[in-house]
Amino acid sequence: MAMNAYSLQLPFGDHNITTNNMMETIKFKGQPVKVAGNFVSVGTIAPNFELVKTDLTLLRLDDLKGKKVVLNIFPSLDTGVCATSVRRFNVLTAGLPNTVVLAISKDLPFAHARFCTTEGIDNVIPLSDFRASSFDADYGVLMEDGPLRGLLARAVIVIDEEGKIIYTELVSEITHEPDYDKAIEALK
């Protein structure tokens, strides 16, 4: 995955302030796709977020303090690779103590509920980022262009019990699955 620098001129009174941000580039079927913002880094504290559960209540990352958390982030449950990642994490993390897996996309909560019920998913908490939130910007996972523009890029982030990020993967090709083994290893 390549990173491209860009500058943004912000007017501030009579002056302009220039900020340099790094923009990730991933691929969709071999074609470059820009991902807005900075993807989170290992060793940093995970930004808090507020996402929507299937019953339309909110879940905050802070609600899970003291637990290991896997963020399985993807474009949509309506694609084979995304659905597979939810199924795989559901099985792979079933026996891991003190571990919570969050399946995060911009799919509506109703789609998450239907998928999890149909598939028998019971070790994953599905969450929707369909409302305007800062999640995609804070985690650097919003696809800025390409056919899936506006959806979340495929990524896996593992957070320890203190809220520190201990593993990240921004999958370089959207049509590929994440590295499950490395994510699970980070939990041990």
Tab-separated table of C-alpha atoms in Angstrom:
chain	number	residue	atom	x	y	z
A	1	MET	CA	0.000	0.000	0.000
A	2	ALA	CA	1.354	3.397	-0.939
A	3	MET	CA	1.054	6.605	0.985
A	4	ASN	CA	0.622	9.924	-0.766
A	5	ALA	CA	1.231	13.252	0.903
A	6	TYR	CA	-1.132	16.105	0.309
A	7	SER	CA	-1.407	19.626	1.653
A	8	LEU	CA	-4.540	21.357	2.725
A	9	GLN	CA	-4.709	25.144	2.895
A	10	LEU	CA	-6.971	26.320	5.692
A	11	PRO	CA	-7.865	30.004	5.944
A	12	PHE	CA	-7.168	31.411	9.385
A	13	GLY	CA	-7.829	35.124	9.662
A	14	ASP	CA	-5.443	36.821	7.264
A	15	HIS	CA	-3.156	33.768	7.130
A	16	ASN	CA	-3.243	30.295	5.671
A	17	ILE	CA	-2.208	27.274	7.708
A	18	THR	CA	-0.822	24.312	5.780
A	19	THR	CA	-1.234	20.836	7.180
A	20	ASN	CA	0.461	17.803	5.696
A	21	ASN	CA	-1.578	14.638	5.910
A	22	MET	CA	-0.698	11.211	4.608
A	23	MET	CA	-3.248	9.492	2.450
A	24	GLU	CA	-3.163	5.720	2.111
A	25	THR	CA	-3.667	4.098	-1.265
A	26	ILE	CA	-5.144	0.620	-1.497
A	27	LYS	CA	-6.576	-1.221	-4.501
A	28	PHE	CA	-9.947	-2.469	-5.670
A	29	LYS	CA	-9.553	-5.147	-8.348
A	30	GLY	CA	-6.070	-3.790	-9.049
A	31	GLN	CA	-7.139	-0.158	-9.432
A	32	PRO	CA	-5.841	2.441	-6.929
A	33	VAL	CA	-8.254	3.755	-4.305
A	34	LYS	CA	-7.419	6.617	-1.952
A	35	VAL	CA	-8.266	6.223	1.709
A	36	ALA	CA	-8.799	9.561	3.455
A	37	GLY	CA	-6.823	10.514	6.536
A	38	ASN	CA	-4.203	8.675	8.501
A	39	PHE	CA	-4.646	5.007	9.297
A	40	VAL	CA	-4.167	4.404	13.022
A	41	SER	CA	-0.798	3.218	14.325
A	42	VAL	CA	0.359	0.469	16.643
A	43	GLY	CA	1.296	1.855	20.048
A	44	THR	CA	-1.265	4.672	20.050
A	45	ILE	CA	-4.449	4.864	22.100
A	46	ALA	CA	-7.465	3.852	20.037
A	47	PRO	CA	-9.804	6.786	19.421
A	48	ASN	CA	-13.141	6.399	21.161
A	49	PHE	CA	-16.131	5.990	18.881
A	50	GLU	CA	-19.888	5.656	19.011
A	51	LEU	CA	-21.495	3.247	16.529
A	52	VAL	CA	-24.988	1.793	16.154
A	53	LYS	CA	-25.896	-1.746	17.250
A	54	THR	CA	-28.617	-3.845	15.595
A	55	ASP	CA	-31.193	-2.692	18.177
A	56	LEU	CA	-30.356	0.944	17.279
A	57	THR	CA	-28.656	1.615	20.619
A	58	LEU	CA	-25.123	2.953	20.699
A	59	LEU	CA	-21.907	1.196	21.594
A	60	ARG	CA	-18.822	3.179	22.550
A	61	LEU	CA	-15.323	1.786	22.549
A	62	ASP	CA	-15.037	3.060	26.139
A	63	ASP	CA	-17.831	0.593	27.044
A	64	LEU	CA	-15.350	-2.218	26.386
A	65	LYS	CA	-12.471	-1.031	28.614
A	66	GLY	CA	-10.726	-3.970	30.238
A	67	LYS	CA	-11.353	-6.253	27.249
A	68	LYS	CA	-9.302	-7.078	24.162
A	69	VAL	CA	-11.133	-5.726	21.129
A	70	VAL	CA	-10.862	-6.710	17.471
A	71	LEU	CA	-12.210	-4.197	14.963
A	72	ASN	CA	-13.100	-6.080	11.772
A	73	ILE	CA	-13.787	-3.185	9.397
A	74	PHE	CA	-15.116	-3.772	5.873
A	75	PRO	CA	-17.160	-2.198	3.036
A	76	SER	CA	-20.400	-4.240	3.150
A	77	LEU	CA	-21.851	-7.526	4.359
A	78	ASP	CA	-23.346	-7.900	0.872
A	79	THR	CA	-19.986	-8.995	-0.531
A	80	GLY	CA	-18.502	-12.463	-0.220
A	81	VAL	CA	-15.162	-11.422	1.274
A	82	CYS	CA	-16.761	-9.193	3.912
A	83	ALA	CA	-19.244	-11.870	4.919
A	84	THR	CA	-16.425	-14.427	5.090
A	85	SER	CA	-14.393	-12.203	7.417
A	86	VAL	CA	-17.289	-11.944	9.862
A	87	ARG	CA	-17.823	-15.720	9.782
A	88	ARG	CA	-14.102	-16.422	10.268
A	89	PHE	CA	-13.675	-14.036	13.216
A	90	ASN	CA	-16.851	-15.485	14.750
A	91	VAL	CA	-15.221	-18.945	14.771
A	92	LEU	CA	-11.588	-17.981	15.435
A	93	THR	CA	-12.306	-15.868	18.513
A	94	ALA	CA	-15.035	-18.041	20.052
A	95	GLY	CA	-12.752	-19.542	22.706
A	96	LEU	CA	-10.564	-16.538	23.409
A	97	PRO	CA	-11.062	-15.159	26.917
A	98	ASN	CA	-11.882	-11.500	27.528
A	99	THR	CA	-12.095	-10.786	23.782
A	100	VAL	CA	-14.769	-8.913	21.830
A	101	VAL	CA	-14.990	-8.743	18.036
A	102	LEU	CA	-16.761	-5.792	16.444
A	103	ALA	CA	-17.876	-6.132	12.803
A	104	ILE	CA	-18.012	-2.575	11.461
A	105	SER	CA	-19.384	-1.303	8.158
A	106	LYS	CA	-21.734	1.355	6.845
A	107	ASP	CA	-24.453	-1.268	6.303
A	108	LEU	CA	-27.686	-0.434	8.087
A	109	PRO	CA	-28.161	-2.092	11.495
A	110	PHE	CA	-31.065	-4.077	9.994
A	111	ALA	CA	-28.734	-5.675	7.425
A	112	HIS	CA	-26.281	-6.543	10.199
A	113	ALA	CA	-29.076	-8.145	12.240
A	114	ARG	CA	-30.410	-10.123	9.281
A	115	PHE	CA	-26.932	-11.396	8.339
A	116	CYS	CA	-25.977	-12.418	11.880
A	117	THR	CA	-29.313	-14.183	12.448
A	118	THR	CA	-29.188	-16.031	9.129
A	119	GLU	CA	-25.525	-17.017	9.568
A	120	GLY	CA	-25.721	-17.923	13.266
A	121	ILE	CA	-23.127	-15.299	14.182
A	122	ASP	CA	-23.029	-15.076	17.978
A	123	ASN	CA	-19.423	-14.194	18.906
A	124	VAL	CA	-19.343	-10.881	17.039
A	125	ILE	CA	-21.045	-7.559	17.766
A	126	PRO	CA	-22.162	-5.991	14.476
A	127	LEU	CA	-21.938	-2.206	14.368
A	128	SER	CA	-23.045	0.312	11.783
A	129	ASP	CA	-21.267	3.541	10.895
A	130	PHE	CA	-24.238	4.714	8.812
A	131	ARG	CA	-24.757	7.871	10.875
A	132	ALA	CA	-22.405	10.798	10.567
A	133	SER	CA	-19.624	9.966	12.975
A	134	SER	CA	-15.925	10.579	13.245
A	135	PHE	CA	-15.061	6.853	13.189
A	136	ASP	CA	-13.949	6.694	9.553
A	137	ALA	CA	-11.823	9.844	9.879
A	138	ASP	CA	-10.378	8.973	13.306
A	139	TYR	CA	-9.326	5.517	12.101
A	140	GLY	CA	-8.340	6.542	8.549
A	141	VAL	CA	-10.577	3.976	6.803
A	142	LEU	CA	-12.921	5.965	4.517
A	143	MET	CA	-12.511	5.205	0.817
A	144	GLU	CA	-12.345	8.582	-0.867
A	145	ASP	CA	-12.657	7.487	-4.480
A	146	GLY	CA	-13.228	4.445	-6.662
A	147	PRO	CA	-16.424	2.414	-7.112
A	148	LEU	CA	-16.838	1.944	-3.335
A	149	ARG	CA	-16.333	5.619	-2.509
A	150	GLY	CA	-17.916	6.522	0.817
A	151	LEU	CA	-17.632	3.019	2.276
A	152	LEU	CA	-15.058	1.761	4.763
A	153	ALA	CA	-11.843	0.101	3.610
A	154	ARG	CA	-11.061	-3.437	4.764
A	155	ALA	CA	-8.967	-3.286	7.931
A	156	VAL	CA	-8.335	-5.149	11.161
A	157	ILE	CA	-7.289	-3.388	14.346
A	158	VAL	CA	-6.585	-5.123	17.648
A	159	ILE	CA	-6.812	-3.115	20.872
A	160	ASP	CA	-5.557	-4.299	24.264
A	161	GLU	CA	-7.349	-4.052	27.611
A	162	GLU	CA	-5.915	-0.572	28.259
A	163	GLY	CA	-7.157	0.801	24.933
A	164	LYS	CA	-3.791	0.711	23.146
A	165	ILE	CA	-3.605	-0.442	19.541
A	166	ILE	CA	-1.417	-3.556	19.360
A	167	TYR	CA	-2.008	-4.682	15.756
A	168	THR	CA	-3.185	-3.090	12.510
A	169	GLU	CA	-3.754	-4.210	8.966
A	170	LEU	CA	-5.142	-2.028	6.205
A	171	VAL	CA	-5.710	-4.705	3.568
A	172	SER	CA	-3.932	-3.579	0.411
A	173	GLU	CA	-6.472	-5.154	-1.994
A	174	ILE	CA	-10.117	-4.747	-0.987
A	175	THR	CA	-11.084	-8.044	-2.618
A	176	HIS	CA	-8.666	-9.983	-0.357
A	177	GLU	CA	-9.307	-11.288	3.142
A	178	PRO	CA	-7.328	-9.951	6.100
A	179	ASP	CA	-4.514	-11.936	7.738
A	180	TYR	CA	-6.560	-13.719	10.409
A	181	ASP	CA	-3.564	-15.538	11.879
A	182	LYS	CA	-1.639	-12.345	12.639
A	183	ALA	CA	-4.692	-10.721	14.225
A	184	ILE	CA	-5.354	-13.756	16.425
A	185	GLU	CA	-1.670	-13.966	17.372
A	186	ALA	CA	-1.825	-10.338	18.580
A	187	LEU	CA	-4.600	-11.354	20.997
A	188	LYS	CA	-2.481	-13.987	22.728
